[in-house]
PDB file of C-alpha atoms in Angstrom:
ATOM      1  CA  UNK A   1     130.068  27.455 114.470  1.00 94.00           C
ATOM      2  CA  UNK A   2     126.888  26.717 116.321  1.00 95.00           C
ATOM      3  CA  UNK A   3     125.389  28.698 118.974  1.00 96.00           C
ATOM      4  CA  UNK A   4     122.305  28.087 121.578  1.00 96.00           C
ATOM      5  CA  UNK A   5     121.046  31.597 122.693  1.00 96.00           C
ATOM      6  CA  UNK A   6     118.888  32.383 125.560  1.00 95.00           C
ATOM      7  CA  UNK A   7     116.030  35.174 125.972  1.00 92.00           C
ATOM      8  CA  UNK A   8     116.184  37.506 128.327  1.00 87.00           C
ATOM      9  CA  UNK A   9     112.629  38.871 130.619  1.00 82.00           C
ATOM     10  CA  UNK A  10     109.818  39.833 128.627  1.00 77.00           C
ATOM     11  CA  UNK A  11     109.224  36.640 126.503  1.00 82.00           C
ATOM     12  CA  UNK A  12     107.399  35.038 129.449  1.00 82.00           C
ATOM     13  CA  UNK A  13     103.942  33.866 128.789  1.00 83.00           C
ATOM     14  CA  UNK A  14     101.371  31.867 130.630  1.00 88.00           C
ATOM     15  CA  UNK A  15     101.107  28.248 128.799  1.00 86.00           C
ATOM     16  CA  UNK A  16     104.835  28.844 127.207  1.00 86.00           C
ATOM     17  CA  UNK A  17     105.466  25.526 128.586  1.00 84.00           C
ATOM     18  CA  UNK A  18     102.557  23.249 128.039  1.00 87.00           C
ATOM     19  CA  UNK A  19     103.140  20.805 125.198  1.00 86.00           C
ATOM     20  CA  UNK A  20     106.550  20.379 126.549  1.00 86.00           C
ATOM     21  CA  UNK A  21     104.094  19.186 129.947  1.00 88.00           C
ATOM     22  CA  UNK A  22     102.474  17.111 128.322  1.00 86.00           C
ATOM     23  CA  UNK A  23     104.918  15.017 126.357  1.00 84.00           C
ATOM     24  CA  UNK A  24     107.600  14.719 129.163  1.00 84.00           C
ATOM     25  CA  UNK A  25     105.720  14.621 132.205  1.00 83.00           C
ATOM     26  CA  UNK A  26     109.569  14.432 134.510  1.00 90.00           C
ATOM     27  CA  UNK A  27     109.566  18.370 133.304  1.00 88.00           C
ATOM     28  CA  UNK A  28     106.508  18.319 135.727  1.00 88.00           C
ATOM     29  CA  UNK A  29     108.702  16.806 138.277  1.00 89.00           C
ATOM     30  CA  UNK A  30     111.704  18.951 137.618  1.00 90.00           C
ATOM     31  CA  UNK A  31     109.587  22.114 137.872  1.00 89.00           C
ATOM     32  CA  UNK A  32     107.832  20.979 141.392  1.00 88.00           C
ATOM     33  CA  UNK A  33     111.464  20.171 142.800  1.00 86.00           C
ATOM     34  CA  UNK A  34     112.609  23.773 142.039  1.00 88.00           C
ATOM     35  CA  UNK A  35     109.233  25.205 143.885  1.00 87.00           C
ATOM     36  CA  UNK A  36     110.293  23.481 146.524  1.00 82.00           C
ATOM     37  CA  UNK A  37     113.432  25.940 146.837  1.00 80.00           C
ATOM     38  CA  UNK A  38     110.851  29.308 146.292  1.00 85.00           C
ATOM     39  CA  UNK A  39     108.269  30.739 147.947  1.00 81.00           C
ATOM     40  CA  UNK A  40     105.387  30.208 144.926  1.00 87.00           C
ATOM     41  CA  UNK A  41     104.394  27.108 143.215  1.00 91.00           C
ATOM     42  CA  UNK A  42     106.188  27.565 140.067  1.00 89.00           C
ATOM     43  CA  UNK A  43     104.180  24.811 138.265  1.00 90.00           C
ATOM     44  CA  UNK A  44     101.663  26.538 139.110  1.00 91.00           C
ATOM     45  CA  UNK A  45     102.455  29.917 137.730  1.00 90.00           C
ATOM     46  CA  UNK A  46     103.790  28.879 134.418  1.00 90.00           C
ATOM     47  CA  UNK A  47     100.712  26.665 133.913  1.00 91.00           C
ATOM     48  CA  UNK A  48      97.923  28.996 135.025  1.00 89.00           C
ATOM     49  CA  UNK A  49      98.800  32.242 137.263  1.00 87.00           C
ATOM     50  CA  UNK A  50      95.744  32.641 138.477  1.00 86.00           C
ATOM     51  CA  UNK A  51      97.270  35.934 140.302  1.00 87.00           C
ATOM     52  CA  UNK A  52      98.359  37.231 137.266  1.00 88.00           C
ATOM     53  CA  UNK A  53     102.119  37.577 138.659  1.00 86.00           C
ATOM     54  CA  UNK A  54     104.338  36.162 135.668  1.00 87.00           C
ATOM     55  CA  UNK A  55     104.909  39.580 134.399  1.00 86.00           C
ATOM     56  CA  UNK A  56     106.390  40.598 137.795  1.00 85.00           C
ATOM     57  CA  UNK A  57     110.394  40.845 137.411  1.00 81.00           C
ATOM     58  CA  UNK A  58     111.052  38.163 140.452  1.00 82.00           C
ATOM     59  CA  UNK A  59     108.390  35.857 139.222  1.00 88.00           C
ATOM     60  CA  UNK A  60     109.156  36.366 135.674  1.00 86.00           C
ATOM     61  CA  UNK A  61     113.313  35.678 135.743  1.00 86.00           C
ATOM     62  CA  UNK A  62     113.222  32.603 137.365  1.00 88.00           C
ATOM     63  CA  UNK A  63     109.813  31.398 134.890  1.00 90.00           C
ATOM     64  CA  UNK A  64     111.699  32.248 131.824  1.00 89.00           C
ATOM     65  CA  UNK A  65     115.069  30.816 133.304  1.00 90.00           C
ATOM     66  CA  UNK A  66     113.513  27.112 133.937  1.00 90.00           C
ATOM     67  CA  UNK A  67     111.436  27.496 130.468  1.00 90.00           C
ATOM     68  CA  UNK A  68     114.303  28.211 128.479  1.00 90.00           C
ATOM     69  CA  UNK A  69     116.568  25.000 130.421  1.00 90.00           C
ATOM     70  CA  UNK A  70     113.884  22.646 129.854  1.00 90.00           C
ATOM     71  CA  UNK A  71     113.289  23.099 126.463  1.00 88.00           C
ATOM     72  CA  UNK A  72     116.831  23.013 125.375  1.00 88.00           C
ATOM     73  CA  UNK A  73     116.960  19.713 127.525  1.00 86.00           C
ATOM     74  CA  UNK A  74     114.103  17.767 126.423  1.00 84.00           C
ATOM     75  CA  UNK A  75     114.426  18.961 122.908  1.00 83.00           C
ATOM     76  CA  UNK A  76     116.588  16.927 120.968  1.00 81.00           C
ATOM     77  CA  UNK A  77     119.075  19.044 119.587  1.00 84.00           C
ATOM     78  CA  UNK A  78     121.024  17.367 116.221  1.00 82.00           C
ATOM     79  CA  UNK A  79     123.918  19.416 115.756  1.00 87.00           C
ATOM     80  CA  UNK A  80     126.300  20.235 118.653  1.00 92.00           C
ATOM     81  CA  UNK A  81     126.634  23.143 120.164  1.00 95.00           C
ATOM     82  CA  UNK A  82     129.698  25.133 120.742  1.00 96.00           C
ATOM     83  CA  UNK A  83     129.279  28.233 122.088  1.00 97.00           C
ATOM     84  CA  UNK A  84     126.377  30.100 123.881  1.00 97.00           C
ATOM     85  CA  UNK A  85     125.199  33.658 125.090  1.00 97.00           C
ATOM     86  CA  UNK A  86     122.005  35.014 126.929  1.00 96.00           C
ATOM     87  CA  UNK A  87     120.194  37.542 126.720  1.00 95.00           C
ATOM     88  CA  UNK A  88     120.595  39.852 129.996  1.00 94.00           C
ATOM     89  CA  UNK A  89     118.704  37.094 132.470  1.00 92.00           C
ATOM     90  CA  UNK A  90     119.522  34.696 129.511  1.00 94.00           C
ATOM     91  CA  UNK A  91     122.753  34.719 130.974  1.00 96.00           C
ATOM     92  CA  UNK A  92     122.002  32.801 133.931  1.00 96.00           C
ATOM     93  CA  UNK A  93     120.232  30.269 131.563  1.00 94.00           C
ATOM     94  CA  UNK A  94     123.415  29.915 129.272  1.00 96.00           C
ATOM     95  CA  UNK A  95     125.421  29.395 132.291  1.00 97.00           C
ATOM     96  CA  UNK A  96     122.925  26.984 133.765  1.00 96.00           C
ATOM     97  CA  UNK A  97     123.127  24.651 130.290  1.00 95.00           C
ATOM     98  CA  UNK A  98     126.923  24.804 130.391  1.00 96.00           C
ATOM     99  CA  UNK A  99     127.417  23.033 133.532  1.00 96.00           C
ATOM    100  CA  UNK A 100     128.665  26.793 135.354  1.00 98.00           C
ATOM    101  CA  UNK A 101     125.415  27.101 137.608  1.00 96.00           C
ATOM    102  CA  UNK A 102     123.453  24.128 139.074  1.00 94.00           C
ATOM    103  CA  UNK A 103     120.138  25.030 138.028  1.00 92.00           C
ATOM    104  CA  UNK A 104     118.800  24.606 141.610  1.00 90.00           C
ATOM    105  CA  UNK A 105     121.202  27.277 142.602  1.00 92.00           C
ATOM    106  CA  UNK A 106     120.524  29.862 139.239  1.00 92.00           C
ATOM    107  CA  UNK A 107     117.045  29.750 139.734  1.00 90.00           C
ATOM    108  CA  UNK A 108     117.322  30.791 143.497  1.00 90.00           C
ATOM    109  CA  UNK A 109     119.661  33.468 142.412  1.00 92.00           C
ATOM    110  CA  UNK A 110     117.543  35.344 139.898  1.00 88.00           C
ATOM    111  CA  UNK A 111     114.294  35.001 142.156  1.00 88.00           C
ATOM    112  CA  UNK A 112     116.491  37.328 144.530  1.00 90.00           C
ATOM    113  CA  UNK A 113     118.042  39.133 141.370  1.00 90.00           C
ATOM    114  CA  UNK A 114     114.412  39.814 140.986  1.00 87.00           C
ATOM    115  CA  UNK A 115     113.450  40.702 144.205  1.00 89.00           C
ATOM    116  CA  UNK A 116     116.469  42.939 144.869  1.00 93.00           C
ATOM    117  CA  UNK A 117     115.683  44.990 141.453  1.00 91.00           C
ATOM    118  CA  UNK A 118     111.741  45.040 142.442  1.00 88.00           C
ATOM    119  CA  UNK A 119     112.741  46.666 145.963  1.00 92.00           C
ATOM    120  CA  UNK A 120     115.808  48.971 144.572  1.00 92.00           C
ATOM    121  CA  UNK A 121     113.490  51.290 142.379  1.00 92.00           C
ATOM    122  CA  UNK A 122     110.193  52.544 143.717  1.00 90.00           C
ATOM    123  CA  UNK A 123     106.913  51.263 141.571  1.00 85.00           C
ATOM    124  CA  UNK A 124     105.918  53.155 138.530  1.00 88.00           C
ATOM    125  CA  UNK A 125     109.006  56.077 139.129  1.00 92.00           C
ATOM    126  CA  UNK A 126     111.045  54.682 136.178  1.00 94.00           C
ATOM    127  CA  UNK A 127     111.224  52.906 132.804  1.00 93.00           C
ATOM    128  CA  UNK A 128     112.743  51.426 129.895  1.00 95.00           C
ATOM    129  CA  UNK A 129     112.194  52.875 126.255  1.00 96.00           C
ATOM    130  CA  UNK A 130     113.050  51.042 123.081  1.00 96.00           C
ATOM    131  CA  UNK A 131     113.937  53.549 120.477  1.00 97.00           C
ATOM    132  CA  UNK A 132     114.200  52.007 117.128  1.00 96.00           C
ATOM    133  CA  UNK A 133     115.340  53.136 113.924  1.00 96.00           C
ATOM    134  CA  UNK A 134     118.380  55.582 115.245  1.00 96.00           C
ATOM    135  CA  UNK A 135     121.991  54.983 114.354  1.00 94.00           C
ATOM    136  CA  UNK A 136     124.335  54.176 117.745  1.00 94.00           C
ATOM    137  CA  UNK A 137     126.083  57.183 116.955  1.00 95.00           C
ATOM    138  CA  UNK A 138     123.041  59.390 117.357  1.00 96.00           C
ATOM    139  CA  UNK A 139     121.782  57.480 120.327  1.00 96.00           C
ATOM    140  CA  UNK A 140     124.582  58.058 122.176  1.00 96.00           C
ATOM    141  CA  UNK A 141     124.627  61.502 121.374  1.00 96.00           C
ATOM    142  CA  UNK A 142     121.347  61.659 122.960  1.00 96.00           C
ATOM    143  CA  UNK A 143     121.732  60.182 126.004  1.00 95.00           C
ATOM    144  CA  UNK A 144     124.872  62.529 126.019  1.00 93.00           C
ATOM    145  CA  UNK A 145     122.568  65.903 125.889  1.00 93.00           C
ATOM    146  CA  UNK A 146     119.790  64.403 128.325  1.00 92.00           C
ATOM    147  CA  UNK A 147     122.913  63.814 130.855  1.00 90.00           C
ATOM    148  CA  UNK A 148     124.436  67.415 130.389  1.00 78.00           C
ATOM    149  CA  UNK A 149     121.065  68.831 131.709  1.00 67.00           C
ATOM    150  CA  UNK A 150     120.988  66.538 134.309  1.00 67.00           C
ATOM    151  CA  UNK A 151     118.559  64.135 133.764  1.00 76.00           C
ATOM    152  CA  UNK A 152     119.898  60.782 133.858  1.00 90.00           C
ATOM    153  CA  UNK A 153     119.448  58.045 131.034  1.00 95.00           C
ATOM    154  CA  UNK A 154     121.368  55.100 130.278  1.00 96.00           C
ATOM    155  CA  UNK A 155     121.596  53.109 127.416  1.00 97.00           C
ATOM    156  CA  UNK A 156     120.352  49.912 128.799  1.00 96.00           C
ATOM    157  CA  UNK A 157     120.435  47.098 126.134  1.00 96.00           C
ATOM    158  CA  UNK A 158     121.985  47.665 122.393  1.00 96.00           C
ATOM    159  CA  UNK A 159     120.065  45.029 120.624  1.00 95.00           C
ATOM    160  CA  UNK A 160     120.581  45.941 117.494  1.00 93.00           C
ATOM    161  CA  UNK A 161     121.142  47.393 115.071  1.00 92.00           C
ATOM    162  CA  UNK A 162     118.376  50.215 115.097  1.00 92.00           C
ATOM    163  CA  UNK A 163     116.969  48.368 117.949  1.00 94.00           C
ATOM    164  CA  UNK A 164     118.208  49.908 121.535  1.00 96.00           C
ATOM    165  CA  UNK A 165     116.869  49.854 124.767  1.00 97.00           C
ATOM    166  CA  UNK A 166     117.297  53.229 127.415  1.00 97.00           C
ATOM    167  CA  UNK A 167     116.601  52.986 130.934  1.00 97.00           C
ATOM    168  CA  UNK A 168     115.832  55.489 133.562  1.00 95.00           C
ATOM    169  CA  UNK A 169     113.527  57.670 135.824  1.00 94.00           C
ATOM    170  CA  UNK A 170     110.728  59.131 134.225  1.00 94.00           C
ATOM    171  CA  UNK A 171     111.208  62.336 133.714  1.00 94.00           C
ATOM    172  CA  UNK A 172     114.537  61.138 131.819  1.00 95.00           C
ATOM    173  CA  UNK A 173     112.390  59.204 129.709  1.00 95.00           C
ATOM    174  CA  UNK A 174     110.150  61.632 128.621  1.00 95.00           C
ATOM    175  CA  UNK A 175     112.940  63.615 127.491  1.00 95.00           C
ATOM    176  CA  UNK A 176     113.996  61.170 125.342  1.00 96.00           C
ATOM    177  CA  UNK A 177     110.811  61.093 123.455  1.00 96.00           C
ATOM    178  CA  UNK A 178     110.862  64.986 123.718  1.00 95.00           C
ATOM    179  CA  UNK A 179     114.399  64.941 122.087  1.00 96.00           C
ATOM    180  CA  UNK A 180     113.505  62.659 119.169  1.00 96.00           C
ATOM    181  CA  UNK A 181     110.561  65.151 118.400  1.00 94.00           C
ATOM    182  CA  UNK A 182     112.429  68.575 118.696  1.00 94.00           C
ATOM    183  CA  UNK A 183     115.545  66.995 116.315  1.00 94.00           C
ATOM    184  CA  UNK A 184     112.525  65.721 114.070  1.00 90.00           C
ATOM    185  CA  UNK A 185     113.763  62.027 113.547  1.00 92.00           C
ATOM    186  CA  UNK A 186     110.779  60.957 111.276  1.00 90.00           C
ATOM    187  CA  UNK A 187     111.898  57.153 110.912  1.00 94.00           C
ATOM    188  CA  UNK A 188     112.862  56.716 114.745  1.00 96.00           C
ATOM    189  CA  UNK A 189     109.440  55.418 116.858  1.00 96.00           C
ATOM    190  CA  UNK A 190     109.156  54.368 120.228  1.00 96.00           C
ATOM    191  CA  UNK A 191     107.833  52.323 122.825  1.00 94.00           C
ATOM    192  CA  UNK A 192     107.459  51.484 126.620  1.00 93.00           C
ATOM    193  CA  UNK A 193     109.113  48.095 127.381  1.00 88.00           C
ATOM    194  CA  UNK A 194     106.680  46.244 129.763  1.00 79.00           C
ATOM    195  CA  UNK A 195     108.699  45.316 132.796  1.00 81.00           C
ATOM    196  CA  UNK A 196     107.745  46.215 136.579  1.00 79.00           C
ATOM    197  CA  UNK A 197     111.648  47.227 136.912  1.00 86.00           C
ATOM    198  CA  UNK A 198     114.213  49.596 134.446  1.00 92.00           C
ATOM    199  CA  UNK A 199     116.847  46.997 133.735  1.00 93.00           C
ATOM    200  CA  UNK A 200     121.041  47.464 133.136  1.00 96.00           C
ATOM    201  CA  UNK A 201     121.188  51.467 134.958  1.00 95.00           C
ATOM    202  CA  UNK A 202     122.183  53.455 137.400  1.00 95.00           C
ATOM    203  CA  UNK A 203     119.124  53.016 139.282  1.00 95.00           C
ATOM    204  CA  UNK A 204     119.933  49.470 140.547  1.00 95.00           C
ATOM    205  CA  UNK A 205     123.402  50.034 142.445  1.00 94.00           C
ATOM    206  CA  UNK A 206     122.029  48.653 145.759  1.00 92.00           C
ATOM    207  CA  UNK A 207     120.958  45.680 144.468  1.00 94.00           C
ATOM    208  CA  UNK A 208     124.329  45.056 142.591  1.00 95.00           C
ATOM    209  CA  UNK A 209     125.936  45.143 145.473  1.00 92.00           C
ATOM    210  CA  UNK A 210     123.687  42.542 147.159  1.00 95.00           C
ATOM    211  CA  UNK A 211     124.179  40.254 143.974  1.00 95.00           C
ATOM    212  CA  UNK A 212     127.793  40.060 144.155  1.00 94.00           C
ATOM    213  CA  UNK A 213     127.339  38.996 147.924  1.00 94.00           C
ATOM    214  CA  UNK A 214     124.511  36.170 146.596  1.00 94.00           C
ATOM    215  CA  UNK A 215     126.910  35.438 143.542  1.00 95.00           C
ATOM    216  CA  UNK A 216     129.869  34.519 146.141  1.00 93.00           C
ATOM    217  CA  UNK A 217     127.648  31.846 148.521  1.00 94.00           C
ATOM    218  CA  UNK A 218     127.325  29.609 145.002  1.00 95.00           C
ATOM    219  CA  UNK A 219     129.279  27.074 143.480  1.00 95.00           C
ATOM    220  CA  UNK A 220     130.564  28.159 139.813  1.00 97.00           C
ATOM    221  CA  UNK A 221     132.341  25.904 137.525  1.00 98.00           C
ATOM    222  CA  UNK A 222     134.118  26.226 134.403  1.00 98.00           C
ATOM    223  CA  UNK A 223     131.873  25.925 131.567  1.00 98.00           C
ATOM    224  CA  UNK A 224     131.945  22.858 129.062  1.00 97.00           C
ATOM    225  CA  UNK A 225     131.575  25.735 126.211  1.00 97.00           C
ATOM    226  CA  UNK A 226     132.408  29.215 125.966  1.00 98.00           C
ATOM    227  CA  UNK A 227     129.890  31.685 127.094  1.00 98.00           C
ATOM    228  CA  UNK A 228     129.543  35.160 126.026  1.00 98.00           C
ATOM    229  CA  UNK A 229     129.140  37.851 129.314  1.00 98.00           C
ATOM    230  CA  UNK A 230     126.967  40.178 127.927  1.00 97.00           C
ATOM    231  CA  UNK A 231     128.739  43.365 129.335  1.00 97.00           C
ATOM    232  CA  UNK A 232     132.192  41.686 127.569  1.00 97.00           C
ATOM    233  CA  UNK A 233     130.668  41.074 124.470  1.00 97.00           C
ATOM    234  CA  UNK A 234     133.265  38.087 123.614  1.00 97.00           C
ATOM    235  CA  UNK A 235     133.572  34.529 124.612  1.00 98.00           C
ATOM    236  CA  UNK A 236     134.703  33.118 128.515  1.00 98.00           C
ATOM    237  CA  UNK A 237     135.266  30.274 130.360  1.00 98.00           C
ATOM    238  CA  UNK A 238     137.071  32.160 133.312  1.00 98.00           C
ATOM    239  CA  UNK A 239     134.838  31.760 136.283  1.00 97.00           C
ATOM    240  CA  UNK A 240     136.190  34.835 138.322  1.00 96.00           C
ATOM    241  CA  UNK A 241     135.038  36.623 134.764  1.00 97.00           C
ATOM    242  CA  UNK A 242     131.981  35.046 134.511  1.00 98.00           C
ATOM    243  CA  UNK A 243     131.201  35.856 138.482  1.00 96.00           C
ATOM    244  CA  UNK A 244     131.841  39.517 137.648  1.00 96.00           C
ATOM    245  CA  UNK A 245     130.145  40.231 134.130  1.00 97.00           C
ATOM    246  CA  UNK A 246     127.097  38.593 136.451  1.00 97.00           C
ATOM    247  CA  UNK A 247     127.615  41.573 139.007  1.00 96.00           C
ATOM    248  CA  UNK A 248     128.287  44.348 136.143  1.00 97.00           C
ATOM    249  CA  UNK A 249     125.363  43.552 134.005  1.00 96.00           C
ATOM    250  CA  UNK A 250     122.865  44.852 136.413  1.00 95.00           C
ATOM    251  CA  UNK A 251     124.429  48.640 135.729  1.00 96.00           C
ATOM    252  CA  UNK A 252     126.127  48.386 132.551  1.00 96.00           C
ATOM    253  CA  UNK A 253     124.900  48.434 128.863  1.00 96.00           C
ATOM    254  CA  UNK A 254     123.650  45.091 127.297  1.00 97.00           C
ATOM    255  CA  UNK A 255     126.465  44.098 124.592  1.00 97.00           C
ATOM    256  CA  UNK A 256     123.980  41.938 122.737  1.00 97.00           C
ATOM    257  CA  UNK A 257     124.858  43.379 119.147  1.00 95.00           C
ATOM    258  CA  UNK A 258     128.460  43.460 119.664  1.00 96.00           C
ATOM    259  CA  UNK A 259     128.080  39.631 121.054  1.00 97.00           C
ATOM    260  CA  UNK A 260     126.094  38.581 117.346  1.00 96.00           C
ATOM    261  CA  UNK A 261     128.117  40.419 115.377  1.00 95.00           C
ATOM    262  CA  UNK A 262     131.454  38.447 117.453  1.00 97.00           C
ATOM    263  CA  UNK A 263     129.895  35.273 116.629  1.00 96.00           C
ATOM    264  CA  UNK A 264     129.080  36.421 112.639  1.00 95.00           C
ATOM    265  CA  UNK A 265     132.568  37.512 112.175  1.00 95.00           C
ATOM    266  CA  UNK A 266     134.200  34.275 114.362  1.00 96.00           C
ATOM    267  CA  UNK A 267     132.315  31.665 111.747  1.00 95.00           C
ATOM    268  CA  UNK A 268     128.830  31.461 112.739  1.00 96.00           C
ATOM    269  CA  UNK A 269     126.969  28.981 111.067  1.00 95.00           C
ATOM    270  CA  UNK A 270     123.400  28.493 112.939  1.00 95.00           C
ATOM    271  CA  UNK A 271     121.717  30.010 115.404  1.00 95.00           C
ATOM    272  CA  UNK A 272     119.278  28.320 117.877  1.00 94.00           C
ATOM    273  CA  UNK A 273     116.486  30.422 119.854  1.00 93.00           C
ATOM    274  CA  UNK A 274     115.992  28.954 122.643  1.00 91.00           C
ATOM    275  CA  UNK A 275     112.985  31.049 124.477  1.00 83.00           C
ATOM    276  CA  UNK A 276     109.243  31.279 123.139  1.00 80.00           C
ATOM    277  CA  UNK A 277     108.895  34.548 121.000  1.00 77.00           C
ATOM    278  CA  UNK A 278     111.451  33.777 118.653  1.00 85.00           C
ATOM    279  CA  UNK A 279     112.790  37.175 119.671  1.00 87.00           C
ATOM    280  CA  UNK A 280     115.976  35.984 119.396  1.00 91.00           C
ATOM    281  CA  UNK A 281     116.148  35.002 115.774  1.00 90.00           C
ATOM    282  CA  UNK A 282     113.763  37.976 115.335  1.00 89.00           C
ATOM    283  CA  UNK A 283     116.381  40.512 116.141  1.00 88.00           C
ATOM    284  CA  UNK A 284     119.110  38.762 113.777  1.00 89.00           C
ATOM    285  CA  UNK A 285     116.493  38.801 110.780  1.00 85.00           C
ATOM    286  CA  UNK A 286     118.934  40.998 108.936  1.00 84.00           C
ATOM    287  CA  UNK A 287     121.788  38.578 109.430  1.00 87.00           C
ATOM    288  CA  UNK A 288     121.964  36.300 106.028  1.00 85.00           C
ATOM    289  CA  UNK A 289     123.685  33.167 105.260  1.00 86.00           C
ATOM    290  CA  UNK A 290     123.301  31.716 108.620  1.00 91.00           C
ATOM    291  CA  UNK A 291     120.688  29.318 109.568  1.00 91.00           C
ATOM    292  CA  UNK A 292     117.832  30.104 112.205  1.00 91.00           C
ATOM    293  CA  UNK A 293     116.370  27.674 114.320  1.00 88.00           C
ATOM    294  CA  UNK A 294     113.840  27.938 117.427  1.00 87.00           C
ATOM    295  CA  UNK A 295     113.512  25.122 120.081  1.00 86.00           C
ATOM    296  CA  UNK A 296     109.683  26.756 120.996  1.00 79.00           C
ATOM    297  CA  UNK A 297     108.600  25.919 117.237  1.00 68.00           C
TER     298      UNK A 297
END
């Protein structure tokens, strides 16, 4: 089995796009015709940002979105595809290359997915923390104990394995890290994800409920392939299931480990990256026998 997976935010980059620019100059074209549906010259931004706003989560989704569709359409691809899964916003993209989402109409939707998560949690009161090294078990556990005393974490993205992703305010945050030092976890280290908005908590219930209003003004169809919803961690091509994993994700845990290991045990074969970063393939480095590919290389 074959499988096309798409990043999520955080693997945009200035430039990500530029040899593609300059050996298919319609992707020019392409790119200008979706600025015309946003407020900021997209071409612009992914070629220069002279305002330094890629890294901002409703400039950033709908960068990485058209990035990731491009490549995968002007790269020729050999062996065909048959199922596909995205990352968190990689979801959109997966849906987009499946024929569920015009792409006119995904990017539109994750500029306001972006917006709506920018406005729903006040600047610099919250975070995401990637703790790696710790077995599920003992970071559930954790988040468990920080919840009993009333500070509120939630496990935002399981990666995985040793690689998860908590999301919260910041005083939940620091006791995290507190936690990890008092139960002296030597292996387990941590880091700040760099992201203007905590992603897949709590925190963003107001803008979930905005999204499922945006997600019912669009045209979805079925998809020519299965897709794997990240919050159902196994494969789709229900629309009214598709339309509501879309809604879910923006409060519920990231299945991406559960969604690998599905494809692993269902026959998979190879594995194609299809964002710059290779943080895809990156992640699955433990995975053996199955081939690794990146469309960025």
């Amino acid at each position: 089995m074959n499988a096309l997976l798409f990043p999520g935010q955080g693997v945009q980059k200035v430039g990500m796009l530029n040899d593609l620019f300059e050996n298919n100059s319609s992707a020019k074209d392409i790119v200008n015709e979706i600025s015309s549906s946003l407020n900021f010259d997209l071409l612009e931004l992914l070629v220069e940002d002279p305002e330094n706003k890629i890294n901002l989560t409703e400039f950033a989704q709908p960068s990485i979105l058209v990035s990731s569709i491009l490549v995968s359409k002007f790269i020729k691809i050999d062996q065909k595809i048959e199922i596909t899964a995205g990352l968190s916003l990689g979801e959109y993209s997966a849906l987009v290359y499946t024929g569920c989402l015009q792409l006119s109409d995904a990017v539109t939707l994750v500029n306001h997915r972006g917006k709506l998560m920018q406005s729903a949690v006040p600047e610099g009161t919250a975070g995401m923390l990637v703790v790696l090294n710790m077995p599920i078990s003992d970071v559930h556990k954790m988040i468990d104990v920080i919840n009993n005393d009333e500070e509120r974490i939630n496990f935002s993205t399981d990666n995985a394995d040793g690689v998860s992703v908590l999301a919260g305010k910041n005083v939940a945050i620091e006791a995290c890290k507190n936690y990890i030092e008092v139960n002296d976890y030597k292996r387990v280290k941590t880091q700040m994800v760099q992201m203007s908005v905590p992603s897949h908590c709590y925190l963003l219930k107001e803008a979930q409920d905005k999204l499922a209003t945006l997600l019912n003004e669009v045209e979805f169809k079925e998809p020519s392939i299965p897709v794997i919803p990240n919050v159902l961690a196994k494969p789709t091509t229900n629309v009214e299931v598709i339309k509501e994993s879309l809604v879910n994700q923006l409060t519920n845990t990231v299945r991406w480990r559960e969604s690998i290991n599905y494809l692993v045990t269902n026959g998979l074969s190879l594995m194609i990256d299809a964002g710059p970063g290779k943080t895809i393939i990156n992640m699955a480095r433990k995975i053996k026998d199955i081939e690794k590919l990146s469309l960025f290389e």
